XYZ file of C-alpha atoms in Angstrom:
346
model
C -10.120 -12.691 -4.409
C -6.962 -10.870 -5.454
C -3.859 -11.697 -3.408
C -0.857 -9.397 -3.208
C 2.242 -8.929 -1.079
C 2.909 -5.482 0.375
C 6.648 -4.793 0.300
C 8.733 -2.058 1.934
C 12.250 -3.305 1.052
C 13.026 -3.297 4.783
C 16.322 -2.303 6.343
C 17.871 -4.506 9.021
C 20.658 -3.516 11.453
C 23.978 -4.993 10.411
C 22.884 -5.735 6.850
C 23.935 -3.631 3.861
C 21.545 -1.914 1.492
C 22.727 -4.211 -1.304
C 22.020 -7.337 0.740
C 18.512 -6.162 1.552
C 17.780 -5.208 -2.061
C 18.985 -8.666 -3.158
C 16.704 -10.402 -0.653
C 13.697 -8.288 -1.630
C 14.252 -9.025 -5.323
C 14.551 -12.749 -4.521
C 11.157 -12.575 -2.801
C 9.680 -10.813 -5.826
C 11.063 -13.489 -8.170
C 9.566 -16.187 -5.931
C 6.185 -14.424 -5.951
C 6.187 -14.462 -9.755
C 7.188 -18.122 -9.793
C 4.553 -19.181 -7.224
C 1.671 -17.341 -8.876
C 1.016 -14.299 -6.655
C -1.402 -11.860 -8.270
C 0.250 -8.523 -7.388
C 3.455 -7.200 -5.838
C 2.697 -3.959 -3.986
C 5.406 -1.335 -3.395
C 5.371 1.301 -0.669
C 6.694 4.856 -0.908
C 8.517 5.808 2.312
C 11.118 8.545 2.717
C 13.857 9.417 5.214
C 13.422 6.296 7.374
C 16.737 4.384 7.201
C 15.809 2.487 10.357
C 12.858 0.976 8.509
C 13.073 0.881 4.714
C 14.949 1.544 1.494
C 11.843 1.835 -0.698
C 11.676 5.542 -1.459
C 11.284 5.227 -5.241
C 8.535 2.721 -6.020
C 8.263 3.480 -9.735
C 11.957 2.740 -10.241
C 11.550 -0.596 -8.471
C 8.332 -1.235 -10.411
C 10.220 -0.809 -13.671
C 12.861 -3.300 -12.511
C 10.132 -5.793 -11.582
C 8.439 -5.253 -14.935
C 11.660 -6.130 -16.753
C 12.177 -9.421 -14.859
C 8.581 -10.723 -14.713
C 5.930 -11.574 -17.283
C 2.703 -12.321 -15.405
C 2.429 -10.693 -11.976
C 0.850 -7.257 -11.716
C 2.838 -4.442 -10.137
C 1.057 -2.102 -7.746
C 2.072 1.152 -6.081
C 0.731 1.332 -2.513
C 0.833 4.193 -2.604
C 2.352 6.988 -4.637
C 2.155 10.072 -2.413
C 0.724 12.497 -4.963
C 1.193 15.842 -3.152
C 4.972 15.290 -3.132
C 5.160 14.766 -6.922
C 5.441 16.929 -9.991
C 2.410 15.780 -12.004
C 3.966 15.804 -15.469
C 7.054 13.878 -14.361
C 4.830 11.415 -12.498
C 2.591 10.882 -15.540
C 5.630 10.193 -17.723
C 7.289 7.774 -15.298
C 4.159 5.818 -14.420
C 3.198 5.451 -18.079
C 6.737 4.247 -18.806
C 6.328 1.498 -16.188
C 2.994 0.581 -17.738
C 4.646 0.271 -21.147
C 7.588 -1.797 -19.883
C 5.220 -4.104 -17.989
C 2.793 -4.310 -20.938
C -0.131 -2.981 -18.959
C 0.514 -4.624 -15.584
C 0.722 -1.429 -13.493
C -1.911 -0.718 -10.828
C -1.577 2.949 -9.897
C -2.329 3.270 -6.197
C -2.312 6.821 -4.865
C -2.738 8.584 -1.543
C -1.691 11.485 0.655
C 0.205 9.769 3.519
C 0.013 10.921 7.114
C 3.729 11.407 7.684
C 3.974 15.132 8.270
C 7.775 15.073 8.623
C 8.071 13.921 5.003
C 6.001 16.883 3.842
C 8.194 19.195 5.897
C 11.346 17.742 4.335
C 9.919 18.210 0.841
C 8.818 21.737 1.657
C 5.150 20.996 1.008
C 2.670 22.187 3.672
C 0.645 19.224 4.938
C -2.448 21.424 5.102
C -2.294 21.633 1.301
C -2.167 17.846 0.846
C -5.835 17.291 0.065
C -6.080 20.024 -2.598
C -2.724 19.070 -4.116
C -3.792 15.432 -4.289
C -6.957 16.258 -6.222
C -5.157 18.592 -8.622
C -2.260 16.237 -9.348
C -4.499 13.231 -9.962
C -6.565 15.320 -12.385
C -3.424 16.384 -14.266
C -2.016 12.854 -14.484
C -5.270 11.530 -15.921
C -5.385 14.315 -18.521
C -1.729 13.716 -19.417
C -2.525 10.069 -20.087
C -5.765 10.662 -21.971
C -5.081 13.713 -24.154
C -2.555 14.113 -27.007
C -1.976 17.652 -25.736
C -3.581 19.523 -22.878
C -3.525 22.750 -20.918
C -4.273 23.155 -17.242
C -4.743 26.114 -14.922
C -4.829 25.096 -11.267
C -4.013 26.399 -7.818
C -0.542 24.832 -7.728
C 0.241 23.892 -11.352
C -0.326 25.537 -14.712
C 0.603 24.075 -18.099
C 0.021 25.252 -21.648
C -0.306 22.855 -24.579
C 1.925 20.070 -23.248
C 2.196 16.579 -24.754
C 3.242 13.923 -22.239
C 4.840 10.769 -23.591
C 4.664 7.881 -23.423
C 0.994 7.170 -23.029
C -0.003 4.099 -21.033
C 0.162 0.696 -22.700
C -2.170 0.457 -25.709
C -3.772 3.742 -24.697
C -5.605 2.206 -21.727
C -5.389 4.097 -18.451
C -3.880 1.970 -15.644
C -6.333 1.027 -12.873
C -6.352 3.721 -10.177
C -6.969 2.886 -6.514
C -7.058 5.490 -3.738
C -5.981 5.041 -0.129
C -8.314 6.098 2.674
C -7.207 6.573 6.266
C -9.741 8.988 7.792
C -13.513 8.424 8.113
C -14.457 11.209 5.706
C -12.299 9.904 2.873
C -14.076 6.545 2.544
C -17.455 7.870 1.315
C -15.725 10.541 -0.772
C -13.691 7.926 -2.654
C -16.826 5.841 -3.133
C -18.722 8.833 -4.482
C -15.860 9.572 -6.880
C -16.097 6.042 -8.270
C -12.646 4.694 -7.431
C -11.622 1.431 -5.764
C -10.346 2.070 -2.243
C -7.372 0.903 -0.179
C -7.924 0.416 3.535
C -5.506 -0.847 6.178
C -5.675 -2.727 9.464
C -2.317 -1.448 10.679
C -3.993 1.069 12.997
C -7.745 0.368 13.074
C -8.857 -3.157 13.900
C -10.899 -5.176 11.443
C -14.028 -4.414 13.470
C -13.256 -0.681 13.504
C -12.723 -0.748 9.749
C -16.148 -2.259 9.016
C -18.277 0.937 9.256
C -15.769 2.850 7.104
C -16.020 0.217 4.398
C -19.801 0.427 4.567
C -19.550 4.220 4.236
C -17.480 3.693 1.089
C -20.127 1.379 -0.370
C -22.857 3.861 0.577
C -20.943 6.684 -1.103
C -20.534 4.578 -4.230
C -24.215 3.648 -4.419
C -25.393 7.145 -3.520
C -23.455 8.606 -6.443
C -25.208 6.250 -8.830
C -22.224 4.121 -9.830
C -23.053 0.595 -11.028
C -22.179 -2.337 -8.797
C -20.867 -1.797 -5.279
C -17.258 -0.635 -5.689
C -14.071 -2.475 -4.754
C -12.244 -2.560 -1.424
C -8.657 -3.774 -1.039
C -7.231 -4.184 2.444
C -3.568 -4.021 3.455
C -3.052 -6.228 6.489
C -0.122 -7.564 8.517
C -0.237 -11.321 7.884
C 2.210 -14.074 8.763
C 1.964 -17.791 8.007
C 3.928 -20.810 9.242
C 3.339 -24.548 9.460
C 2.135 -24.466 13.076
C 0.273 -21.898 15.174
C 3.060 -21.841 17.736
C 5.758 -21.156 15.163
C 3.703 -18.488 13.416
C 2.995 -16.568 16.626
C 6.548 -16.844 17.926
C 8.280 -15.961 14.650
C 6.178 -12.828 14.070
C 6.261 -11.416 17.606
C 9.531 -9.461 17.625
C 8.932 -7.896 14.214
C 5.299 -6.956 14.818
C 6.141 -5.464 18.222
C 8.989 -3.505 16.651
C 6.662 -2.267 13.916
C 4.095 -0.846 16.318
C 6.804 0.844 18.354
C 8.025 2.584 15.193
C 4.470 3.448 14.190
C 3.847 5.091 17.550
C 6.987 7.225 17.182
C 6.057 8.154 13.606
C 2.468 9.137 14.375
C 3.451 10.933 17.582
C 5.865 13.035 15.512
C 3.109 13.820 13.011
C 0.869 14.824 15.930
C 3.575 17.101 17.303
C 4.228 18.761 13.948
C 0.600 19.209 12.884
C -1.403 19.356 16.117
C -4.134 17.391 14.343
C -6.502 15.540 16.623
C -6.595 12.483 14.367
C -2.848 11.963 14.838
C -3.002 12.608 18.575
C -5.725 9.982 19.060
C -3.931 7.466 16.883
C -0.643 7.945 18.709
C -2.307 7.417 22.084
C -3.834 4.193 20.832
C -0.540 2.890 19.441
C 1.452 3.861 22.524
C 0.013 1.053 24.623
C -0.717 -1.522 21.912
C 0.668 -4.960 22.796
C 1.380 -7.951 20.576
C -1.639 -9.666 22.097
C -3.786 -6.636 21.240
C -2.533 -6.698 17.657
C -3.304 -10.405 17.309
C -6.837 -9.868 18.585
C -7.672 -6.959 16.326
C -5.166 -6.008 13.615
C -2.811 -8.805 12.614
C -3.608 -12.224 11.122
C -1.067 -14.850 12.185
C -1.370 -18.619 11.929
C -1.267 -21.705 9.738
C -2.558 -21.789 6.155
C -5.773 -23.326 7.495
C -6.429 -20.729 10.180
C -5.361 -17.774 8.018
C -7.586 -18.908 5.150
C -10.491 -19.447 7.523
C -10.039 -15.982 9.047
C -9.785 -14.311 5.646
C -12.883 -16.125 4.422
C -14.883 -14.994 7.462
C -13.703 -11.396 7.092
C -14.353 -11.328 3.354
C -17.897 -12.546 3.848
C -18.499 -9.954 6.565
C -16.784 -6.944 4.977
C -16.997 -7.723 1.277
C -13.461 -6.847 0.184
C -12.068 -7.795 -3.221
C -8.419 -8.314 -2.336
C -5.662 -8.440 0.257
C -2.253 -6.775 0.376
C -0.471 -9.174 2.739
C 2.310 -7.528 4.722
C 4.295 -10.717 5.316
C 7.211 -9.012 7.077
C 5.482 -6.407 9.224
C 8.296 -4.609 11.029
C 10.991 -5.901 8.686
C 12.750 -8.170 11.202
C 11.490 -11.579 10.079
C 14.429 -13.414 8.443
C 14.441 -13.730 4.676
C 13.981 -17.514 4.548
C 10.947 -17.297 6.839
C 9.404 -14.560 4.699
C 9.919 -16.749 1.641
C 8.230 -19.639 3.447
C 5.277 -17.455 4.439
C 4.981 -16.265 0.831
C 5.072 -19.856 -0.450
C 2.357 -20.909 1.986
C 0.231 -17.915 0.971
C 0.538 -18.712 -2.727
C 0.358 -22.497 -2.619
C -1.956 -23.218 0.303
C -4.097 -20.131 0.997
C -4.755 -18.629 -2.429
C -6.107 -21.837 -4.054
C -8.946 -21.926 -1.515
C -10.268 -18.622 -2.926
C -10.087 -19.551 -6.628
């Protein structure tokens, strides 16, 4: 099973941006040293109370220059907010600098306020996503290409650089609504899912729909599922539960406010339902259904049981869900993940 850390470069009251960047980079260096498979980078805009990670490809390039082994994943690049030619150039540059270690994760995001700030109608997000992904793939594959689409038109352009050794970086697509899971499966891409909002049990039928979509389209094998999950590890159960509580509770409070704002701006039923669910979610609720917290033994046992039941290929462990867990404790959780949990799955 592939193990990664999902990172947001969190902001913390009373700490400077420089301090938080330094701590995040120290965690990334430790992940390389301890053998983590992938470092995953979010793309989040206009949320100073939460994160400084608005430019994942820039951070990915910095990681590429200071590491040699660990893969670098984007989780996820919000395609409808990008210019496709610029995105193709920058992502291929990261792939070159990293010598082929980029995993290009893409999605649409459900943060309507970000679309409003960028001046992109959220109702166009699905069509823009499809068009931009198509353009990026052509830019990487063709010496020159032309494209006539609904939002972008290009004539005889040559994007450089190409990806490392001419091989297209692996592409994984995020799914957050029931209809997107089978569609991604039918299209033949690996899928990202998340247990931030749905519980593990609620996620199970969506994952099965992805597998069904994959098989129904005639693709070989069964597809690949990667799950982003809030996870925290400490030496004892009591410490793990106590040390994660404030940050996880803070996270779900922010998530409620974020989704409620998306519901207000869009009027979409999916956001309204999600906001109502998050409004009353307690730490105990999260521990029962969404978040995995415990010792290396109990976390490994839980992951093994879930992997056997759901059939996922990898985990994006959000080791500082909410951003308030102190740096040294995050480092300890990362060490325990790499040294005591990962070896049980090798």
